[in-house]
Short mmCIF file of C-alpha atoms in Angstrom, two decimals:
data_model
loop_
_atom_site.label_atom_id
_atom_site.label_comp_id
_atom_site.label_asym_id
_atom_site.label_seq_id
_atom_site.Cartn_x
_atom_site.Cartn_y
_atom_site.Cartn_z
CA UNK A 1053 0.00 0.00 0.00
CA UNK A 1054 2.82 2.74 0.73
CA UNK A 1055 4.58 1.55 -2.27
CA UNK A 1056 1.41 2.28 -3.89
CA UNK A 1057 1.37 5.70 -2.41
CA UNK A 1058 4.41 6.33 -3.50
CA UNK A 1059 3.74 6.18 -7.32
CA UNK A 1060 3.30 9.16 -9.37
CA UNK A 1061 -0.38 9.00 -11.00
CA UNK A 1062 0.55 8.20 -14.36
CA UNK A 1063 2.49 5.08 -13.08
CA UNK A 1064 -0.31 4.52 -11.33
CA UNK A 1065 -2.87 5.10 -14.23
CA UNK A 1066 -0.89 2.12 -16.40
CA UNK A 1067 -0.64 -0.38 -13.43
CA UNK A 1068 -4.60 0.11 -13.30
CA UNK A 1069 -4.41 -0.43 -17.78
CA UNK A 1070 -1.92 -3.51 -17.23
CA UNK A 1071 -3.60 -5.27 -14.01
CA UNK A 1072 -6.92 -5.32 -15.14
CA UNK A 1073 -6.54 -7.77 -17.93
CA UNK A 1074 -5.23 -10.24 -15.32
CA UNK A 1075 -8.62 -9.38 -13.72
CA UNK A 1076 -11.02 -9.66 -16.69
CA UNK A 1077 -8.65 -12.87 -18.34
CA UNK A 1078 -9.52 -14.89 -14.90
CA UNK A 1079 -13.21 -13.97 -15.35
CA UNK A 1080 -13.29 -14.10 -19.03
CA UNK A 1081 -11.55 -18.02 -19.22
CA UNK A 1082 -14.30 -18.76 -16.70
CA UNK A 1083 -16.92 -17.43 -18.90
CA UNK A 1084 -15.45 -19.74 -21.60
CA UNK A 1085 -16.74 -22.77 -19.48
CA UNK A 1086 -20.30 -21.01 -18.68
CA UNK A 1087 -21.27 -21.27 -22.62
CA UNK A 1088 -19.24 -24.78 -22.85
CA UNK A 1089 -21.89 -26.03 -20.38
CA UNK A 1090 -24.58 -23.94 -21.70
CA UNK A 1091 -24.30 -25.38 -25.81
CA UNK A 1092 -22.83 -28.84 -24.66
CA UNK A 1093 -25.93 -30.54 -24.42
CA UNK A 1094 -26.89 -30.36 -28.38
CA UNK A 1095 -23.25 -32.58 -28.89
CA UNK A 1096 -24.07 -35.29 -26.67
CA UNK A 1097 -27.83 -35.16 -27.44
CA UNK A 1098 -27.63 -38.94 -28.44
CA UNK A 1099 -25.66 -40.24 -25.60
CA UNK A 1100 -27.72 -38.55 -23.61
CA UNK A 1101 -31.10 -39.98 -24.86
CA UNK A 1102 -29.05 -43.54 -24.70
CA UNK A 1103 -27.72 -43.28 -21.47
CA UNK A 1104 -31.32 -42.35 -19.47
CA UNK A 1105 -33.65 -43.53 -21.78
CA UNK A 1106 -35.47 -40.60 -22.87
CA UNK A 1107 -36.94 -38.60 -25.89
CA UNK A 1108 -36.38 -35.43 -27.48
CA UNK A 1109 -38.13 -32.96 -24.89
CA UNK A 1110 -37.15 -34.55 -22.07
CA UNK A 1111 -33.87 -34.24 -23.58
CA UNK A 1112 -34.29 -30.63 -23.76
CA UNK A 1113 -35.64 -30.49 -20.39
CA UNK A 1114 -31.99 -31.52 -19.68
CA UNK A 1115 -30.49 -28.59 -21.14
CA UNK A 1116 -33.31 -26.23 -19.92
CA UNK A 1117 -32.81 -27.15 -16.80
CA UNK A 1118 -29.74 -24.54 -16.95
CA UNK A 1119 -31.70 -22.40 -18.44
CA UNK A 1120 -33.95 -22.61 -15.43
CA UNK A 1121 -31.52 -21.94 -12.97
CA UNK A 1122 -29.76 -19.36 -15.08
CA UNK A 1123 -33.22 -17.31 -15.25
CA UNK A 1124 -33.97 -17.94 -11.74
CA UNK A 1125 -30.59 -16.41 -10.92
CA UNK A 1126 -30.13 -13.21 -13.39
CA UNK A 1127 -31.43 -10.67 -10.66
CA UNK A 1128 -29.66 -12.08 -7.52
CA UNK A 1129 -26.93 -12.41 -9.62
CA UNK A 1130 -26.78 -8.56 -10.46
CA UNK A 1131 -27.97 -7.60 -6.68
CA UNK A 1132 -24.72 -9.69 -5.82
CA UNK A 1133 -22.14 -8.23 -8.01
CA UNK A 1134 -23.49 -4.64 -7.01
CA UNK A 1135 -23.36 -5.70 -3.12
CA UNK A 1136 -21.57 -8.77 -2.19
CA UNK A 1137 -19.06 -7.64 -5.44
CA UNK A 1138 -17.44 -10.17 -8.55
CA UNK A 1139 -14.62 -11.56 -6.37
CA UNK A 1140 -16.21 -13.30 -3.74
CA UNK A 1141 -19.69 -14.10 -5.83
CA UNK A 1142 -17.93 -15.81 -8.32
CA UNK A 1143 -15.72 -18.10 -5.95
CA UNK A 1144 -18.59 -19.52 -4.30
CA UNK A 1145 -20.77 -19.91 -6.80
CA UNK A 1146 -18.22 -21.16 -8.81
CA UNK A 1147 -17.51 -24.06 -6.55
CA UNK A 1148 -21.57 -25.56 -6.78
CA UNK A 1149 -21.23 -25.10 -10.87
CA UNK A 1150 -17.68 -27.86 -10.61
CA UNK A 1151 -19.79 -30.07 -7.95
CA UNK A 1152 -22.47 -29.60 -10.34
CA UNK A 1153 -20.68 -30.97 -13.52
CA UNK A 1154 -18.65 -33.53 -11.52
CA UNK A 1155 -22.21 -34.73 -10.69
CA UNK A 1156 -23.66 -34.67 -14.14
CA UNK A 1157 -21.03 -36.66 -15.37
CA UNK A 1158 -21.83 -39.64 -12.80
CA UNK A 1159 -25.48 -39.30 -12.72
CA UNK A 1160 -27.06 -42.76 -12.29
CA UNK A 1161 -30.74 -41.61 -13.69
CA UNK A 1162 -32.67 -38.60 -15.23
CA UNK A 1163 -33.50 -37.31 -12.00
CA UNK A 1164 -29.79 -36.77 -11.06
CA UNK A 1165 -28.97 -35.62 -14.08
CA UNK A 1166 -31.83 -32.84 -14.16
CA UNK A 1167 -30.87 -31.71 -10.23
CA UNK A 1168 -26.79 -31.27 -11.36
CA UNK A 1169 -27.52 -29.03 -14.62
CA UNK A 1170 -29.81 -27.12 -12.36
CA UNK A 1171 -26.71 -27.00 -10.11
CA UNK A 1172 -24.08 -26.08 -12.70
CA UNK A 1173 -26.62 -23.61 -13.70
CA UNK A 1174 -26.99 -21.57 -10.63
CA UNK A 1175 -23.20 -21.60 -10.46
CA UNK A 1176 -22.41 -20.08 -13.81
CA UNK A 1177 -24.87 -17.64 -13.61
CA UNK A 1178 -22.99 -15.19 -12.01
CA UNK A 1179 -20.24 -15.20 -13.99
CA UNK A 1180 -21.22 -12.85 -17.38
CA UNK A 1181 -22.51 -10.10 -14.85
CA UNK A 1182 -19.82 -10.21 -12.59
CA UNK A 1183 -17.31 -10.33 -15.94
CA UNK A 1184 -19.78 -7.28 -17.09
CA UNK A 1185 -19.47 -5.21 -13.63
CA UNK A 1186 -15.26 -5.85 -13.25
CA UNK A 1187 -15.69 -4.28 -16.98
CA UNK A 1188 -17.52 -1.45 -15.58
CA UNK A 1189 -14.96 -0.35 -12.53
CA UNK A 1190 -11.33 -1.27 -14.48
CA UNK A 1191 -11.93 0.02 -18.12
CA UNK A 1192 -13.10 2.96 -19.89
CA UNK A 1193 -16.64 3.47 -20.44
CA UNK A 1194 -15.90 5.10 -24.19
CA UNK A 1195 -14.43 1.07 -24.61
CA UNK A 1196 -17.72 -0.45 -23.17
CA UNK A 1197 -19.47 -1.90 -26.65
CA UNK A 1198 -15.78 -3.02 -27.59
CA UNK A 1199 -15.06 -4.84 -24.47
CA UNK A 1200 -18.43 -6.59 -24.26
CA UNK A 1201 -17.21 -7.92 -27.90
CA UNK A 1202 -14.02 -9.70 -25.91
CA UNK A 1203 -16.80 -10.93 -23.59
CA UNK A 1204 -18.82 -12.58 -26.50
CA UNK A 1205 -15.33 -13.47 -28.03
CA UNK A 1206 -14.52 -15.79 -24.96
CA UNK A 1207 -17.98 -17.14 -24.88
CA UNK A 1208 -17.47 -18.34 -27.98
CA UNK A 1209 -14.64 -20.07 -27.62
CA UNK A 1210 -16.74 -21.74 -25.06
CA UNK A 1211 -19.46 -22.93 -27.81
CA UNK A 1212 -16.30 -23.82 -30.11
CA UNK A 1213 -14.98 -26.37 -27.29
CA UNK A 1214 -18.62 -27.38 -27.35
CA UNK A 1215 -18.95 -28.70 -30.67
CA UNK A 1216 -16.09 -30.81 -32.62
CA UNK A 1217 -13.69 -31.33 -29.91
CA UNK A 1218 -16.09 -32.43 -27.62
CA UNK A 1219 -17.04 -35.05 -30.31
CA UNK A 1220 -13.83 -36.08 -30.08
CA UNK A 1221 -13.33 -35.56 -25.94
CA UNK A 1222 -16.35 -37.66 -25.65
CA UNK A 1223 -15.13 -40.73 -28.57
CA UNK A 1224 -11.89 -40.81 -26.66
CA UNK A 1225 -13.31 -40.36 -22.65
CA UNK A 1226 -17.07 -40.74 -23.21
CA UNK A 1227 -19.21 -38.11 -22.33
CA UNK A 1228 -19.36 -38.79 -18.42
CA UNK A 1229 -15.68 -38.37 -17.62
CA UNK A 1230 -15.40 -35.16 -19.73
CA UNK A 1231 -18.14 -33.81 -17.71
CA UNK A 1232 -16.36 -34.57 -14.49
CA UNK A 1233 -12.89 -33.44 -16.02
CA UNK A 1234 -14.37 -29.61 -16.96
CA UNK A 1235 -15.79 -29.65 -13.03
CA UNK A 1236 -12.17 -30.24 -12.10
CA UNK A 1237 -10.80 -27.56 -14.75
CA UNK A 1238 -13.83 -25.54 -13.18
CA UNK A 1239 -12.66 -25.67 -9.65
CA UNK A 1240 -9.09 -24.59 -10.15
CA UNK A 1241 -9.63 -21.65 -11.72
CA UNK A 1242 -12.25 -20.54 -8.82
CA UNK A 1243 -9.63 -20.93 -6.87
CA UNK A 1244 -7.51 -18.42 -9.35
CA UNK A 1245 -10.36 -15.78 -9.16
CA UNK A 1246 -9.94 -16.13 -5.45
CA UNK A 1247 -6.56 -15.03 -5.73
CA UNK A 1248 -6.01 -12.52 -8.22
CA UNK A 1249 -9.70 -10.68 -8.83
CA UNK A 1250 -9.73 -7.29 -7.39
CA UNK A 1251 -13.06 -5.65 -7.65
CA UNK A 1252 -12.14 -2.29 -8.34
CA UNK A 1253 -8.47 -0.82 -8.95
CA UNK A 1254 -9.04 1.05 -5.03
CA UNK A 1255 -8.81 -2.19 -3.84
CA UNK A 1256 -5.15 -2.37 -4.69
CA UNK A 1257 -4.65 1.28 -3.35
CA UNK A 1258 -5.01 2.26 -7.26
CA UNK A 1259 -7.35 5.38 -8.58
CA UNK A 1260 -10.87 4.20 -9.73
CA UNK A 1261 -12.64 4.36 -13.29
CA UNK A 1262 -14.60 6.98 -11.43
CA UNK A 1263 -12.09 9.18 -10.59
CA UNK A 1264 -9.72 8.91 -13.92
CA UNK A 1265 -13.37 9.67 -15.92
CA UNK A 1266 -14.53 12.52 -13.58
CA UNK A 1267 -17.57 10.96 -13.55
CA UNK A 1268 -19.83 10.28 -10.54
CA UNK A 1269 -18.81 7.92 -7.51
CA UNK A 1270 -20.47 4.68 -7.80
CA UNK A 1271 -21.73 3.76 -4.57
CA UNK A 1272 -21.99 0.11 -3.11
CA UNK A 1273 -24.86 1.53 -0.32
CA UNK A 1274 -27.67 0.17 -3.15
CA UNK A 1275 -30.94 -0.90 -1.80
CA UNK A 1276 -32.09 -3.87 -3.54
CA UNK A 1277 -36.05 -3.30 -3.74
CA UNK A 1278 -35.57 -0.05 -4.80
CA UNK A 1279 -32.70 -1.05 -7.53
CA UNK A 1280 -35.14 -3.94 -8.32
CA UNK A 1281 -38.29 -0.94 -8.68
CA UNK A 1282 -35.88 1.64 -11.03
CA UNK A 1283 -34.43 -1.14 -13.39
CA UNK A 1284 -37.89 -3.05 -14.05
CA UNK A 1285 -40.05 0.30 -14.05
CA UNK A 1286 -38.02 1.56 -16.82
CA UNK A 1287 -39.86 0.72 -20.22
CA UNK A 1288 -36.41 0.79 -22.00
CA UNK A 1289 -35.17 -2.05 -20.24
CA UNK A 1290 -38.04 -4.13 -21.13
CA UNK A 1291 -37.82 -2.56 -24.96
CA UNK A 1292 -34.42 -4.22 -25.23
CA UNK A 1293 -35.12 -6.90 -23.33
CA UNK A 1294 -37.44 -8.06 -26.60
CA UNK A 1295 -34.55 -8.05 -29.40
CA UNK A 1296 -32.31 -10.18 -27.07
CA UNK A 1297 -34.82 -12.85 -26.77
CA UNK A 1298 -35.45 -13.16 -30.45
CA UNK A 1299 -31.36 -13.24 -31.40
CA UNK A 1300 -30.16 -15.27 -28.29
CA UNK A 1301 -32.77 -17.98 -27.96
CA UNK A 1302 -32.16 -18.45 -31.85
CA UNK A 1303 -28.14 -18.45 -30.55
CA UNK A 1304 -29.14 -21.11 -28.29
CA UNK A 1305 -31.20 -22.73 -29.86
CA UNK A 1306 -28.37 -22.87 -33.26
CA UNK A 1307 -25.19 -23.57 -31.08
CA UNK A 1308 -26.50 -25.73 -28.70
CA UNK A 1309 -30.03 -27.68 -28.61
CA UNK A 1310 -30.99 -28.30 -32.06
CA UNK A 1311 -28.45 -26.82 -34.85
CA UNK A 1312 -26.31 -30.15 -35.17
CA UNK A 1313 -29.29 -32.33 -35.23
CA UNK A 1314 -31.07 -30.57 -37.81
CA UNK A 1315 -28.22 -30.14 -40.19
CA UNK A 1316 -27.54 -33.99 -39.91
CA UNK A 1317 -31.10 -34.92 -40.56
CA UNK A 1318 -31.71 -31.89 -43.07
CA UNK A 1319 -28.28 -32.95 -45.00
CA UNK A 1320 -28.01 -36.81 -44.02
CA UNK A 1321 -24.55 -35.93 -42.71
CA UNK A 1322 -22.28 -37.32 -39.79
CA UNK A 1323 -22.12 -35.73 -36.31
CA UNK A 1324 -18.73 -34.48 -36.84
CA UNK A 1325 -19.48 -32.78 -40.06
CA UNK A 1326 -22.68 -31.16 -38.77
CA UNK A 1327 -20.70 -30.12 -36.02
CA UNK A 1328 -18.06 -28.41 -37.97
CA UNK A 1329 -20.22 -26.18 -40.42
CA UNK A 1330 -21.65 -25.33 -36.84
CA UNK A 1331 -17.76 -23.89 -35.83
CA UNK A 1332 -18.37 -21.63 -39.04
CA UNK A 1333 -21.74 -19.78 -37.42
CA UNK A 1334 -19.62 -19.68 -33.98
CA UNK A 1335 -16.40 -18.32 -36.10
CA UNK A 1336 -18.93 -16.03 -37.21
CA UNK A 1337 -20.19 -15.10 -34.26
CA UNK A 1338 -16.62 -14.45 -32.41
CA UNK A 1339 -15.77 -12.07 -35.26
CA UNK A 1340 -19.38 -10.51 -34.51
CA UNK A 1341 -18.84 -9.35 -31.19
CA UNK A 1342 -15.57 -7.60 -31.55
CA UNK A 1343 -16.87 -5.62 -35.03
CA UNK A 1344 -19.96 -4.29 -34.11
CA UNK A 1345 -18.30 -3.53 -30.88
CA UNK A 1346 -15.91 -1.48 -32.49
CA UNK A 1347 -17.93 0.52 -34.82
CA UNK A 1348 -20.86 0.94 -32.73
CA UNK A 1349 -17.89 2.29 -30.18
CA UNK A 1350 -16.70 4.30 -33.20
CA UNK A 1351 -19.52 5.69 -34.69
CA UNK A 1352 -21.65 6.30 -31.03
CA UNK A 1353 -24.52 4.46 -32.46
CA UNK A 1354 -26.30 1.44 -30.92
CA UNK A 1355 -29.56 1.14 -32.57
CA UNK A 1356 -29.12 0.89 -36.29
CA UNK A 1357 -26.70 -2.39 -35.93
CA UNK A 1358 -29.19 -4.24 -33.64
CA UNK A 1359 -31.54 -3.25 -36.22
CA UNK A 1360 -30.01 -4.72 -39.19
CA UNK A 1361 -28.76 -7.52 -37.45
CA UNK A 1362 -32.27 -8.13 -35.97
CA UNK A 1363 -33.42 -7.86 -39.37
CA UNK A 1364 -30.98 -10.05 -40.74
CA UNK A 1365 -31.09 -12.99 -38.20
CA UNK A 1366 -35.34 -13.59 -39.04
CA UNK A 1367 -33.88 -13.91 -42.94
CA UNK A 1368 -31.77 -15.67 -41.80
CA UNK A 1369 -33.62 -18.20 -40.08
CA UNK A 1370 -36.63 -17.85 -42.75
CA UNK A 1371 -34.03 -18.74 -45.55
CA UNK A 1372 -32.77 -21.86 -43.30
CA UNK A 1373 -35.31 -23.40 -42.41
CA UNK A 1374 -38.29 -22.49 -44.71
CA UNK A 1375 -36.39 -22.53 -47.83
CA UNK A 1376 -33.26 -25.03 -46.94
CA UNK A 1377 -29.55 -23.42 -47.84
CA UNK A 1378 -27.57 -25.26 -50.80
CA UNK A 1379 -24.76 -27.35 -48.74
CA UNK A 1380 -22.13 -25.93 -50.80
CA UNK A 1381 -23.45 -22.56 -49.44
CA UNK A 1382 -23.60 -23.76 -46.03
CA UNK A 1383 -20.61 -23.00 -44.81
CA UNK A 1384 -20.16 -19.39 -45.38
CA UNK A 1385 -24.44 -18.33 -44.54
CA UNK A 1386 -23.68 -19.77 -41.02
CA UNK A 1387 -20.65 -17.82 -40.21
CA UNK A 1388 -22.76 -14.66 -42.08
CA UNK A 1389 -25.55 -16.27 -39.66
CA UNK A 1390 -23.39 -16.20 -36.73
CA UNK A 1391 -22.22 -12.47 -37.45
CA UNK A 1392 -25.74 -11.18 -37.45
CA UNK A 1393 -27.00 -13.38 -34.58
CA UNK A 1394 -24.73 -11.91 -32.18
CA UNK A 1395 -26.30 -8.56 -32.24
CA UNK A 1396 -27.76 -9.57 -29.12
CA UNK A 1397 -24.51 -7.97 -27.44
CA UNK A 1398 -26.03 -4.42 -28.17
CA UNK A 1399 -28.44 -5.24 -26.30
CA UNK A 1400 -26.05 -6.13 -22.38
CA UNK A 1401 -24.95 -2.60 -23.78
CA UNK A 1402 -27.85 -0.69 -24.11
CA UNK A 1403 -29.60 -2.12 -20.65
CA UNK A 1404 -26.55 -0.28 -19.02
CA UNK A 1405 -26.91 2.85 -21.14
CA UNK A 1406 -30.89 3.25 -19.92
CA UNK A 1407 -30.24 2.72 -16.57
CA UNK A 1408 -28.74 4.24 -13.33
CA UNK A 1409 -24.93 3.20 -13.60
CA UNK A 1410 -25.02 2.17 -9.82
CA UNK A 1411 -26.97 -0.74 -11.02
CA UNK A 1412 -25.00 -1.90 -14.03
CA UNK A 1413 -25.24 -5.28 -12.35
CA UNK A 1414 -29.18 -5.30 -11.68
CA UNK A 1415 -29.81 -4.12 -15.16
CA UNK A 1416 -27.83 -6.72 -16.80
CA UNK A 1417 -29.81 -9.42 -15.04
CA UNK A 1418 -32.79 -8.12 -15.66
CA UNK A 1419 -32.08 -7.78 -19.33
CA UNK A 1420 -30.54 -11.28 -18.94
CA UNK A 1421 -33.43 -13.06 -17.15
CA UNK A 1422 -36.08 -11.52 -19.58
CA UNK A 1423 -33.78 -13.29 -22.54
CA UNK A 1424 -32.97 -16.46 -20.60
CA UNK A 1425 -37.02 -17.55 -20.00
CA UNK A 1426 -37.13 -18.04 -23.52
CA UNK A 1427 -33.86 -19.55 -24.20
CA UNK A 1428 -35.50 -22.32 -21.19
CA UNK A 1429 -38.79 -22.70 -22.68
CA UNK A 1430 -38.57 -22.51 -26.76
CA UNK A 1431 -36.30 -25.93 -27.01
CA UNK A 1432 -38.80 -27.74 -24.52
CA UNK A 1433 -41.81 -26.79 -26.57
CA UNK A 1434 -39.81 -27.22 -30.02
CA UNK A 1435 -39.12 -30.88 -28.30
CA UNK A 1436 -42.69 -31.89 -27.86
CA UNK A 1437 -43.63 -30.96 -31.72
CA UNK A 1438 -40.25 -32.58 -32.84
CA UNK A 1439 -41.37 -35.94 -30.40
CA UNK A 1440 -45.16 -35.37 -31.86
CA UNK A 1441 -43.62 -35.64 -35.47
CA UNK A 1442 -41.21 -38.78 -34.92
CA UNK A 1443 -42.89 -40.58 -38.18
CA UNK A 1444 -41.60 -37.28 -40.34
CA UNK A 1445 -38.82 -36.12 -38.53
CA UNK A 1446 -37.84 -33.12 -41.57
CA UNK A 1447 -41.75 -31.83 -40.91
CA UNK A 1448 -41.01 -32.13 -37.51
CA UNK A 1449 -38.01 -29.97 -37.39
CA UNK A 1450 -39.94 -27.39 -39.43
CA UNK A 1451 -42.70 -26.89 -37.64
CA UNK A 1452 -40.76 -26.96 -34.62
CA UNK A 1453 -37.90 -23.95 -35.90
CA UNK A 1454 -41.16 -21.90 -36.93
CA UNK A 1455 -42.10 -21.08 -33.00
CA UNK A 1456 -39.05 -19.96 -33.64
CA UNK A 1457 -38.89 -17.50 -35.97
CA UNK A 1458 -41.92 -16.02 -34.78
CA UNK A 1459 -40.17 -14.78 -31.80
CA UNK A 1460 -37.58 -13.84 -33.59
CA UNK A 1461 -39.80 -11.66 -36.15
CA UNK A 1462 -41.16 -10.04 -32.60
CA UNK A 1463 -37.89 -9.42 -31.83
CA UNK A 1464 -36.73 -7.34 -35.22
CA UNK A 1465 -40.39 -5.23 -34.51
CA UNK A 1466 -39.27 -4.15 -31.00
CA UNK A 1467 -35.93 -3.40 -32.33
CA UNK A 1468 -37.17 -0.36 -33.91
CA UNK A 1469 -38.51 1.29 -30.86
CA UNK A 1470 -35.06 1.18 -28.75
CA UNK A 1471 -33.34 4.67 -27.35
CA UNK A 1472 -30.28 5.31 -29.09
CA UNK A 1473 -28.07 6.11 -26.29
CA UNK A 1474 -24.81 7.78 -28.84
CA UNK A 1475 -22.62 5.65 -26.42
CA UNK A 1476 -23.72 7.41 -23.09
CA UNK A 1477 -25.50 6.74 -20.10
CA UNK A 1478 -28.65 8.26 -20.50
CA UNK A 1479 -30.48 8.02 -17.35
CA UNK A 1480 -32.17 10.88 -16.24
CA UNK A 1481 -33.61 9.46 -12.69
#
């Protein structure tokens, strides 16, 4: 601390721009294993069914069961990050998502395997909005959009583990023991966060975003029904709320439930195949983040990309599904697919933007729990028509994927009527 003192406030200014990507990397490798977890499921989908027996919805009743608990969790999870603070969240909660996955991986029946994704759900589902609040106290705010483009660039590298090399994870150590191998992986690097997160640089005697922006303190003194009263009373946060669960269920829904399974019946390919053109959408989607990021950074506009990428994702969908993509196109609509369907990232950014930024962590949740009901309910009712269809599973699939892309078309609508914020915090009180 005195040596800290001692430093002249430049010196200080670049420990705070060289520390904090210790800080975020910790958070931002966990994150990594939050959307492994989350888009797993759709791999394994068959040795899943095998293994306990079951059919296609209560196969996605396995995977919603995360969603579940993910939902359940959005707004404690921001009330926590604001109060309790990212450090000390994330360790604990970390530690029930590796017992979690250590117990998914040995579950004996259905019933075991439903209660540990629930678990490995409510421990992830801290991590993006305490990754989202470190953001907000150790960088820049004119570097928000950009940095929330690292965040989506990390989660998918999470999806990418998710799809062809755990194919191969799973033909070399089956399915169970890579499940109890990430909880392992999962538990070190809790203890990592443990160690090296810092909430804000005046933890490590180092000046604040707050002071080197000369903008207004933050305060931790936040009470949580009145935070709970400002962030869900503001119609803007439910506006955006509506775009994020058209593009991210369809993200969901794509990466991790049904994408793999409807290219191989669609195309009559193998798993490994359908798996890769899948890595294209994600490739896609990891440019995504980082480019509209940057220009809507640039340019201090928010609303015309999640309008054209709204727009662009229910074509999108429309043309693959409806109208069935030539395979030799496949490859490059998915990663234009993947691009567009990542607009959803606009929208983390623009809940902050319309809301008091005391309660960056509430109004992510919020935003976040809105989204995450339907990424835990679509695939469960897609399931039942896809099970209801067995005799023709192509109509099946169909009918299913048009649910859909009705909420996705509801989606691109309430697109239109979000605030442009020009890159600022625009809440008035």
């Amino acid at each position: 601390m005195k040596f800290m003192k001692e430093l002249t406030k430049a010196e200080k200014i670049k420990k705070v721009e060289s520390y904090r990507w210790i800080v975020w990397s910790i958070l931002a490798i966990m994150y990594i294993f939050v959307t492994f977890h989350r888009m797993a499921p759709g791999v394994v989908k068959n040795d899943l069914q095998e293994a306990f027996n079951v059919g296609v919805a209560q196969f996605a009743n396995i995977g919603s069961m995360y969603f579940y608990a993910y939902f359940i969790m959005q707004i404690p999870s921001g009330i926590l990050a604001d109060k309790l603070g990212p450090k000390k969240t994330v360790f604990i909660f970390s530690l029930l998502a590796a017992v979690g996955s250590v117990a998914f991986g040995m579950a004996p029946n259905i019933s075991v395997a439903y209660i540990s994704r629930f678990a490995v759900g409510i421990g992830v589902s801290v991590i993006f909005i305490c990754l989202i609040k470190i953001q907000s106290r150790w960088f820049y705010s004119r570097n928000f959009a950009l940095m929330i483009g690292f965040v989506g660039l990390a989660a998918n590298l999470g999806a990418v583990i998710a799809q062809t090399p755990l194919v191969i994870a799973v033909s070399h150590f089956g399915w169970r023991s890579t499940f109890v191998y990430m909880g392992v992986a999962m538990l070190l690097f809790a203890i990592l966060a443990l160690i090296f997160v810092k909430d804000d640089p005046k933890d490590v005697g180092l000046p604040g975003m707050d002071e080197l922006e000369n903008r207004p303190q933050v305060s931790v003194d936040i009470n949580v029904i009145d935070a709970l009263k400002s962030v869900i009373g503001n119609k803007r946060t439910w506006v955006i709320s509506l775009p994020y669960i058209g593009l991210y269920t369809g993200y969901v829904i794509l990466f991790g439930t049904y994408g793999i399974s409807f290219i191989m019946q669609a195309y009559g390919i193998s798993k490994i195949a359908a798996a890769n053109y899948i890595i294209f959408a994600i490739v896609g989607s990891a440019v995504s983040g980082l480019v509209i990021g940057y220009l809507s950074d640039k340019f201090k506009n928010r609303k015309i990309p999640l309008i054209l990428c709204s727009l662009i994702t229910l074509l999108g969908w429309i043309l693959f599904i409806i109208f069935k993509v030539p395979q030799s196109l496949l490859a490059p609509f998915l990663f234009v697919f993947g691009f567009v369907m990542t607009g959803f990232t606009m929208c983390w950014t623009v809940g902050n933007e319309v809301n008091d930024r005391n309660l960056s962590g509430v109004a992510t949740g919020v935003v976040n729990c809105i989204g995450f009901l339907g990424a835990a309910v679509v695939p469960v009712v897609m399931g039942k028509i896809i099970d209801a269809n067995k005799a023709l599973p192509e109509v099946g699939y169909r009918k299913a994927f048009m649910v859909l892309i009705v909420i996705v078309c509801v989606g691109a609508l309430a697109s239109f009527f979000t605030k442009e914020t020009r890159g600022e915090n625009i809440y008035k009180g």
